[in-house]
C-alpha atoms as a printed R data frame, in Angstrom:
    type eleno elety resid chain resno       x      y      z
1   ATOM     1    CA   UNK     A     1   0.168 -0.294  0.117
2   ATOM     2    CA   UNK     A     2   1.079  3.530 -1.206
3   ATOM     3    CA   UNK     A     3   1.916  5.830  1.900
4   ATOM     4    CA   UNK     A     4  -0.665  8.007  0.548
5   ATOM     5    CA   UNK     A     5  -3.295  5.297  1.326
6   ATOM     6    CA   UNK     A     6  -2.592  5.819  4.791
7   ATOM     7    CA   UNK     A     7  -2.863  9.553  4.706
8   ATOM     8    CA   UNK     A     8  -6.502  9.239  3.075
9   ATOM     9    CA   UNK     A     9  -7.651  6.458  5.170
10  ATOM    10    CA   UNK     A    10  -6.391  8.600  8.517
11  ATOM    11    CA   UNK     A    11  -7.822 11.442  6.998
12  ATOM    12    CA   UNK     A    12 -11.230  9.119  6.580
13  ATOM    13    CA   UNK     A    13 -11.200  8.679 10.693
14  ATOM    14    CA   UNK     A    14 -10.821 12.101 11.276
15  ATOM    15    CA   UNK     A    15 -13.434 12.802  9.100
16  ATOM    16    CA   UNK     A    16 -15.752 10.086 10.346
17  ATOM    17    CA   UNK     A    17 -14.750 11.100 14.011
18  ATOM    18    CA   UNK     A    18 -15.704 14.936 13.530
19  ATOM    19    CA   UNK     A    19 -19.041 13.860 11.771
20  ATOM    20    CA   UNK     A    20 -20.158 11.813 14.633
21  ATOM    21    CA   UNK     A    21 -18.983 14.760 17.022
22  ATOM    22    CA   UNK     A    22 -21.421 17.147 15.344
23  ATOM    23    CA   UNK     A    23 -23.993 14.852 15.442
24  ATOM    24    CA   UNK     A    24 -23.675 14.524 18.902
25  ATOM    25    CA   UNK     A    25 -23.787 18.235 19.751
26  ATOM    26    CA   UNK     A    26 -26.653 18.221 17.744
27  ATOM    27    CA   UNK     A    27 -28.421 16.143 19.253
28  ATOM    28    CA   UNK     A    28 -27.181 16.984 23.172
29  ATOM    29    CA   UNK     A    29 -28.505 20.551 22.414
30  ATOM    30    CA   UNK     A    30 -32.392 19.372 20.890
31  ATOM    31    CA   UNK     A    31 -32.302 17.425 23.711
32  ATOM    32    CA   UNK     A    32 -31.392 20.417 26.580
33  ATOM    33    CA   UNK     A    33 -34.148 22.578 24.671
34  ATOM    34    CA   UNK     A    34 -36.507 20.104 25.387
35  ATOM    35    CA   UNK     A    35 -35.641 19.711 28.448
36  ATOM    36    CA   UNK     A    36 -35.748 23.450 29.503
37  ATOM    37    CA   UNK     A    37 -39.366 23.715 27.829
38  ATOM    38    CA   UNK     A    38 -40.563 20.954 29.740
39  ATOM    39    CA   UNK     A    39 -38.679 22.519 33.028
40  ATOM    40    CA   UNK     A    40 -40.289 25.836 32.060
41  ATOM    41    CA   UNK     A    41 -43.998 24.343 31.801
42  ATOM    42    CA   UNK     A    42 -44.135 22.743 35.049
43  ATOM    43    CA   UNK     A    43 -42.500 25.657 36.832
44  ATOM    44    CA   UNK     A    44 -45.780 27.462 35.396
45  ATOM    45    CA   UNK     A    45 -48.168 24.481 35.801
46  ATOM    46    CA   UNK     A    46 -47.209 23.995 39.325
47  ATOM    47    CA   UNK     A    47 -48.039 27.701 40.530
48  ATOM    48    CA   UNK     A    48 -51.010 27.901 38.583
49  ATOM    49    CA   UNK     A    49 -49.974 30.482 36.059
50  ATOM    50    CA   UNK     A    50 -50.051 30.501 32.041
51  ATOM    51    CA   UNK     A    51 -47.137 28.911 30.024
52  ATOM    52    CA   UNK     A    52 -45.706 32.278 28.634
53  ATOM    53    CA   UNK     A    53 -46.390 32.601 24.984
54  ATOM    54    CA   UNK     A    54 -42.591 32.592 24.227
55  ATOM    55    CA   UNK     A    55 -42.094 29.220 25.351
56  ATOM    56    CA   UNK     A    56 -45.012 28.001 23.599
57  ATOM    57    CA   UNK     A    57 -43.664 29.276 20.358
58  ATOM    58    CA   UNK     A    58 -40.642 27.289 21.401
59  ATOM    59    CA   UNK     A    59 -42.546 23.938 21.431
60  ATOM    60    CA   UNK     A    60 -44.573 24.687 18.017
61  ATOM    61    CA   UNK     A    61 -41.489 26.015 16.079
62  ATOM    62    CA   UNK     A    62 -37.825 26.141 16.095
63  ATOM    63    CA   UNK     A    63 -36.043 27.889 18.529
64  ATOM    64    CA   UNK     A    64 -32.558 27.730 19.161
65  ATOM    65    CA   UNK     A    65 -31.066 26.593 22.516
66  ATOM    66    CA   UNK     A    66 -30.431 30.086 23.679
67  ATOM    67    CA   UNK     A    67 -33.872 31.281 23.124
68  ATOM    68    CA   UNK     A    68 -35.548 28.541 24.877
69  ATOM    69    CA   UNK     A    69 -32.749 28.957 27.654
70  ATOM    70    CA   UNK     A    70 -34.349 32.632 28.085
71  ATOM    71    CA   UNK     A    71 -38.033 31.539 27.629
72  ATOM    72    CA   UNK     A    72 -37.524 29.055 29.934
73  ATOM    73    CA   UNK     A    73 -35.807 31.927 32.575
74  ATOM    74    CA   UNK     A    74 -38.513 34.357 31.542
75  ATOM    75    CA   UNK     A    75 -41.428 31.543 32.704
76  ATOM    76    CA   UNK     A    76 -39.402 30.860 36.016
77  ATOM    77    CA   UNK     A    77 -39.241 34.668 37.160
78  ATOM    78    CA   UNK     A    78 -43.075 35.537 35.980
79  ATOM    79    CA   UNK     A    79 -43.859 32.540 38.449
80  ATOM    80    CA   UNK     A    80 -41.997 33.570 41.428
81  ATOM    81    CA   UNK     A    81 -43.585 37.337 40.616
82  ATOM    82    CA   UNK     A    82 -47.048 35.870 40.763
83  ATOM    83    CA   UNK     A    83 -46.212 33.705 43.752
84  ATOM    84    CA   UNK     A    84 -44.712 36.901 45.650
85  ATOM    85    CA   UNK     A    85 -48.374 38.806 44.557
86  ATOM    86    CA   UNK     A    86 -49.721 35.964 45.620
87  ATOM    87    CA   UNK     A    87 -48.072 36.039 49.435
88  ATOM    88    CA   UNK     A    88 -47.790 39.584 49.955
89  ATOM    89    CA   UNK     A    89 -50.743 41.045 48.065
90  ATOM    90    CA   UNK     A    90 -50.004 43.259 45.306
91  ATOM    91    CA   UNK     A    91 -50.744 46.784 46.608
92  ATOM    92    CA   UNK     A    92 -48.363 48.937 47.896
93  ATOM    93    CA   UNK     A    93 -51.137 51.067 49.606
94  ATOM    94    CA   UNK     A    94 -52.872 48.262 51.387
95  ATOM    95    CA   UNK     A    95 -50.091 47.118 53.324
96  ATOM    96    CA   UNK     A    96 -50.750 47.626 57.130
97  ATOM    97    CA   UNK     A    97 -48.929 47.946 60.534
98  ATOM    98    CA   UNK     A    98 -47.193 44.745 61.273
99  ATOM    99    CA   UNK     A    99 -48.159 42.687 57.815
100 ATOM   100    CA   UNK     A   100 -45.416 40.770 56.096
101 ATOM   101    CA   UNK     A   101 -44.688 42.229 53.149
102 ATOM   102    CA   UNK     A   102 -41.779 40.896 51.130
103 ATOM   103    CA   UNK     A   103 -38.580 39.564 51.723
104 ATOM   104    CA   UNK     A   104 -35.353 40.975 52.329
105 ATOM   105    CA   UNK     A   105 -31.556 39.511 50.990
106 ATOM   106    CA   UNK     A   106 -28.399 40.954 51.207
107 ATOM   107    CA   UNK     A   107 -25.190 40.481 48.915
108 ATOM   108    CA   UNK     A   108 -22.013 38.625 50.890
109 ATOM   109    CA   UNK     A   109 -24.555 38.170 53.983
110 ATOM   110    CA   UNK     A   110 -26.539 35.707 54.833
111 ATOM   111    CA   UNK     A   111 -29.164 37.644 55.460
112 ATOM   112    CA   UNK     A   112 -32.367 36.150 54.255
113 ATOM   113    CA   UNK     A   113 -35.828 37.284 55.923
114 ATOM   114    CA   UNK     A   114 -39.379 38.145 56.254
115 ATOM   115    CA   UNK     A   115 -39.721 42.290 55.569
116 ATOM   116    CA   UNK     A   116 -42.833 43.605 57.964
117 ATOM   117    CA   UNK     A   117 -44.134 47.046 57.789
118 ATOM   118    CA   UNK     A   118 -43.907 48.820 61.500
119 ATOM   119    CA   UNK     A   119 -40.287 48.652 63.467
120 ATOM   120    CA   UNK     A   120 -41.439 48.276 67.082
121 ATOM   121    CA   UNK     A   121 -40.353 45.171 69.255
122 ATOM   122    CA   UNK     A   122 -43.086 42.855 67.986
123 ATOM   123    CA   UNK     A   123 -42.153 43.378 64.262
124 ATOM   124    CA   UNK     A   124 -38.184 43.384 65.120
125 ATOM   125    CA   UNK     A   125 -38.801 39.873 66.621
126 ATOM   126    CA   UNK     A   126 -39.699 38.224 63.534
127 ATOM   127    CA   UNK     A   127 -37.327 39.817 61.092
128 ATOM   128    CA   UNK     A   128 -36.245 42.809 58.779
129 ATOM   129    CA   UNK     A   129 -38.508 45.627 60.181
130 ATOM   130    CA   UNK     A   130 -39.315 48.674 57.995
131 ATOM   131    CA   UNK     A   131 -39.748 52.203 59.774
132 ATOM   132    CA   UNK     A   132 -43.586 53.307 59.020
133 ATOM   133    CA   UNK     A   133 -43.438 56.965 60.725
134 ATOM   134    CA   UNK     A   134 -41.426 60.338 60.442
135 ATOM   135    CA   UNK     A   135 -42.032 60.538 56.268
136 ATOM   136    CA   UNK     A   136 -40.410 57.294 55.772
137 ATOM   137    CA   UNK     A   137 -41.964 54.717 52.474
138 ATOM   138    CA   UNK     A   138 -42.205 51.487 51.584
139 ATOM   139    CA   UNK     A   139 -39.906 50.468 48.596
140 ATOM   140    CA   UNK     A   140 -41.020 52.081 45.172
141 ATOM   141    CA   UNK     A   141 -42.129 55.031 47.455
142 ATOM   142    CA   UNK     A   142 -40.160 57.836 46.608
143 ATOM   143    CA   UNK     A   143 -38.310 58.351 49.939
144 ATOM   144    CA   UNK     A   144 -36.365 56.937 51.987
145 ATOM   145    CA   UNK     A   145 -36.981 53.112 53.649
146 ATOM   146    CA   UNK     A   146 -35.674 52.546 56.774
147 ATOM   147    CA   UNK     A   147 -35.423 48.966 57.849
148 ATOM   148    CA   UNK     A   148 -33.940 47.686 61.277
149 ATOM   149    CA   UNK     A   149 -32.772 44.341 62.274
150 ATOM   150    CA   UNK     A   150 -31.343 42.731 65.618
151 ATOM   151    CA   UNK     A   151 -27.661 42.294 65.148
152 ATOM   152    CA   UNK     A   152 -27.933 39.359 67.611
153 ATOM   153    CA   UNK     A   153 -30.309 36.941 64.840
154 ATOM   154    CA   UNK     A   154 -31.570 38.515 61.359
155 ATOM   155    CA   UNK     A   155 -28.735 40.730 60.379
156 ATOM   156    CA   UNK     A   156 -25.647 39.075 62.469
157 ATOM   157    CA   UNK     A   157 -24.150 39.219 59.158
158 ATOM   158    CA   UNK     A   158 -24.706 42.735 58.309
159 ATOM   159    CA   UNK     A   159 -21.025 43.664 58.995
160 ATOM   160    CA   UNK     A   160 -20.192 41.382 55.946
161 ATOM   161    CA   UNK     A   161 -21.799 43.777 53.524
162 ATOM   162    CA   UNK     A   162 -19.507 45.734 51.445
163 ATOM   163    CA   UNK     A   163 -19.904 49.313 49.748
164 ATOM   164    CA   UNK     A   164 -21.142 47.676 45.840
165 ATOM   165    CA   UNK     A   165 -23.183 44.823 46.775
166 ATOM   166    CA   UNK     A   166 -26.846 44.940 46.498
167 ATOM   167    CA   UNK     A   167 -29.416 44.721 48.545
168 ATOM   168    CA   UNK     A   168 -32.881 43.153 47.044
169 ATOM   169    CA   UNK     A   169 -36.353 43.767 48.420
170 ATOM   170    CA   UNK     A   170 -38.472 41.205 46.675
171 ATOM   171    CA   UNK     A   171 -42.164 42.666 47.599
172 ATOM   172    CA   UNK     A   172 -46.081 41.349 45.795
173 ATOM   173    CA   UNK     A   173 -46.013 45.429 44.675
174 ATOM   174    CA   UNK     A   174 -42.450 44.896 43.154
175 ATOM   175    CA   UNK     A   175 -38.643 43.997 42.767
176 ATOM   176    CA   UNK     A   176 -36.662 47.019 44.184
177 ATOM   177    CA   UNK     A   177 -32.644 46.275 44.205
178 ATOM   178    CA   UNK     A   178 -30.326 49.097 45.973
179 ATOM   179    CA   UNK     A   179 -26.758 49.775 45.646
180 ATOM   180    CA   UNK     A   180 -24.532 49.949 49.167
181 ATOM   181    CA   UNK     A   181 -22.624 53.421 48.760
182 ATOM   182    CA   UNK     A   182 -21.941 54.115 51.971
183 ATOM   183    CA   UNK     A   183 -21.594 52.528 55.756
184 ATOM   184    CA   UNK     A   184 -21.216 54.978 59.026
185 ATOM   185    CA   UNK     A   185 -21.241 54.127 62.781
186 ATOM   186    CA   UNK     A   186 -24.330 56.487 64.343
187 ATOM   187    CA   UNK     A   187 -25.648 57.470 67.483
188 ATOM   188    CA   UNK     A   188 -28.653 56.061 68.569
189 ATOM   189    CA   UNK     A   189 -30.852 59.516 68.579
190 ATOM   190    CA   UNK     A   190 -29.146 60.962 65.421
191 ATOM   191    CA   UNK     A   191 -32.599 61.471 63.061
192 ATOM   192    CA   UNK     A   192 -30.821 63.551 60.960
193 ATOM   193    CA   UNK     A   193 -28.511 60.270 59.880
194 ATOM   194    CA   UNK     A   194 -32.137 58.447 58.529
195 ATOM   195    CA   UNK     A   195 -32.337 61.298 55.951
196 ATOM   196    CA   UNK     A   196 -36.293 60.943 56.283
197 ATOM   197    CA   UNK     A   197 -36.439 64.720 54.315
198 ATOM   198    CA   UNK     A   198 -34.420 63.326 51.276
199 ATOM   199    CA   UNK     A   199 -36.707 64.009 48.339
200 ATOM   200    CA   UNK     A   200 -35.500 60.765 46.290
201 ATOM   201    CA   UNK     A   201 -36.026 57.284 47.231
202 ATOM   202    CA   UNK     A   202 -32.965 55.158 49.014
203 ATOM   203    CA   UNK     A   203 -32.636 52.120 51.316
204 ATOM   204    CA   UNK     A   204 -30.942 52.475 54.855
205 ATOM   205    CA   UNK     A   205 -30.700 49.362 56.819
206 ATOM   206    CA   UNK     A   206 -29.435 49.635 60.528
207 ATOM   207    CA   UNK     A   207 -28.837 47.487 63.293
208 ATOM   208    CA   UNK     A   208 -27.132 48.092 66.830
209 ATOM   209    CA   UNK     A   209 -23.311 48.354 67.191
210 ATOM   210    CA   UNK     A   210 -20.936 46.905 68.260
211 ATOM   211    CA   UNK     A   211 -22.005 43.691 66.151
212 ATOM   212    CA   UNK     A   212 -23.289 41.098 68.557
213 ATOM   213    CA   UNK     A   213 -24.206 42.885 71.661
214 ATOM   214    CA   UNK     A   214 -27.235 41.457 72.549
215 ATOM   215    CA   UNK     A   215 -28.064 44.446 74.963
216 ATOM   216    CA   UNK     A   216 -29.255 48.204 74.482
217 ATOM   217    CA   UNK     A   217 -26.380 50.179 72.686
218 ATOM   218    CA   UNK     A   218 -25.937 54.154 72.248
219 ATOM   219    CA   UNK     A   219 -24.734 53.331 69.007
220 ATOM   220    CA   UNK     A   220 -26.239 51.736 65.235
221 ATOM   221    CA   UNK     A   221 -24.641 50.700 62.057
222 ATOM   222    CA   UNK     A   222 -26.132 52.125 59.044
223 ATOM   223    CA   UNK     A   223 -25.705 50.904 55.692
224 ATOM   224    CA   UNK     A   224 -26.650 53.726 52.939
225 ATOM   225    CA   UNK     A   225 -28.229 52.157 49.261
226 ATOM   226    CA   UNK     A   226 -29.446 54.079 46.782
227 ATOM   227    CA   UNK     A   227 -31.730 52.295 43.933
228 ATOM   228    CA   UNK     A   228 -29.854 50.271 40.700
C-alpha cells in the first residue's frame, strides 16, 4: 500500500469522528432544549400560572437553544413574581402595620428574612422591620426606606456587606434593588442620619453596634444604598 493510502485512510477516520461529534452536539442541544421547555411548563403549571407565549412558540416552532433558555428563565421569573403577589398582595397602599410584605436579602451576607411594616419589638422579633413613621416609605414610594434588624439574629451578618453590594427587596408590589454606597457608625438618636427629608428614594439598613451585642447600645451601624 502506498504511503498516501495511509494518509487518506487517516483523514477519512478523522472526518468520520468529526461528523460523529457534530451529530452528538446537535442531539445534545435538541435534548437540552426539550428539557428546558418541559421545565418552564412544569414551573408555570405547578404555580397555577399560564405558560408564557414565548415558551409556547418555542414548543411549536424551531427556536434555538439560547432562545429556549431565555424563555425558560422568563417563565420562572414570572412565576416567582406571581407567587410573591399571591403571598404578600400586589397593592402597596393596602399594606398594614405589622404585615409581612416581602423578603430581604443582602449580597455577601446570610441575611434572608421576612420584611415587616413597622419597627416595634413585635416586628423586630419576626424579621427585618421597615420604619413606618417620620416620612419613611415602603419600597417604591419615592422616599427613604429605613429597615432595622437585630444584630444578634436577622442582621447578625450585616457587617459582611461591602460598598457595591446589592440589597434586594422582593415584595408583592415589585422587585427593588439598591446598591450600597456608604456605611457609618451613628449615634442612636441621630435623626438626621435617617434622611427622612430626602426627596429621592434610598434604602438604609441599620442594626445595633458593636455587632453581636445582645443588650442596648448607644450606637447604630447604618448601611446606605441607592436604587439601581
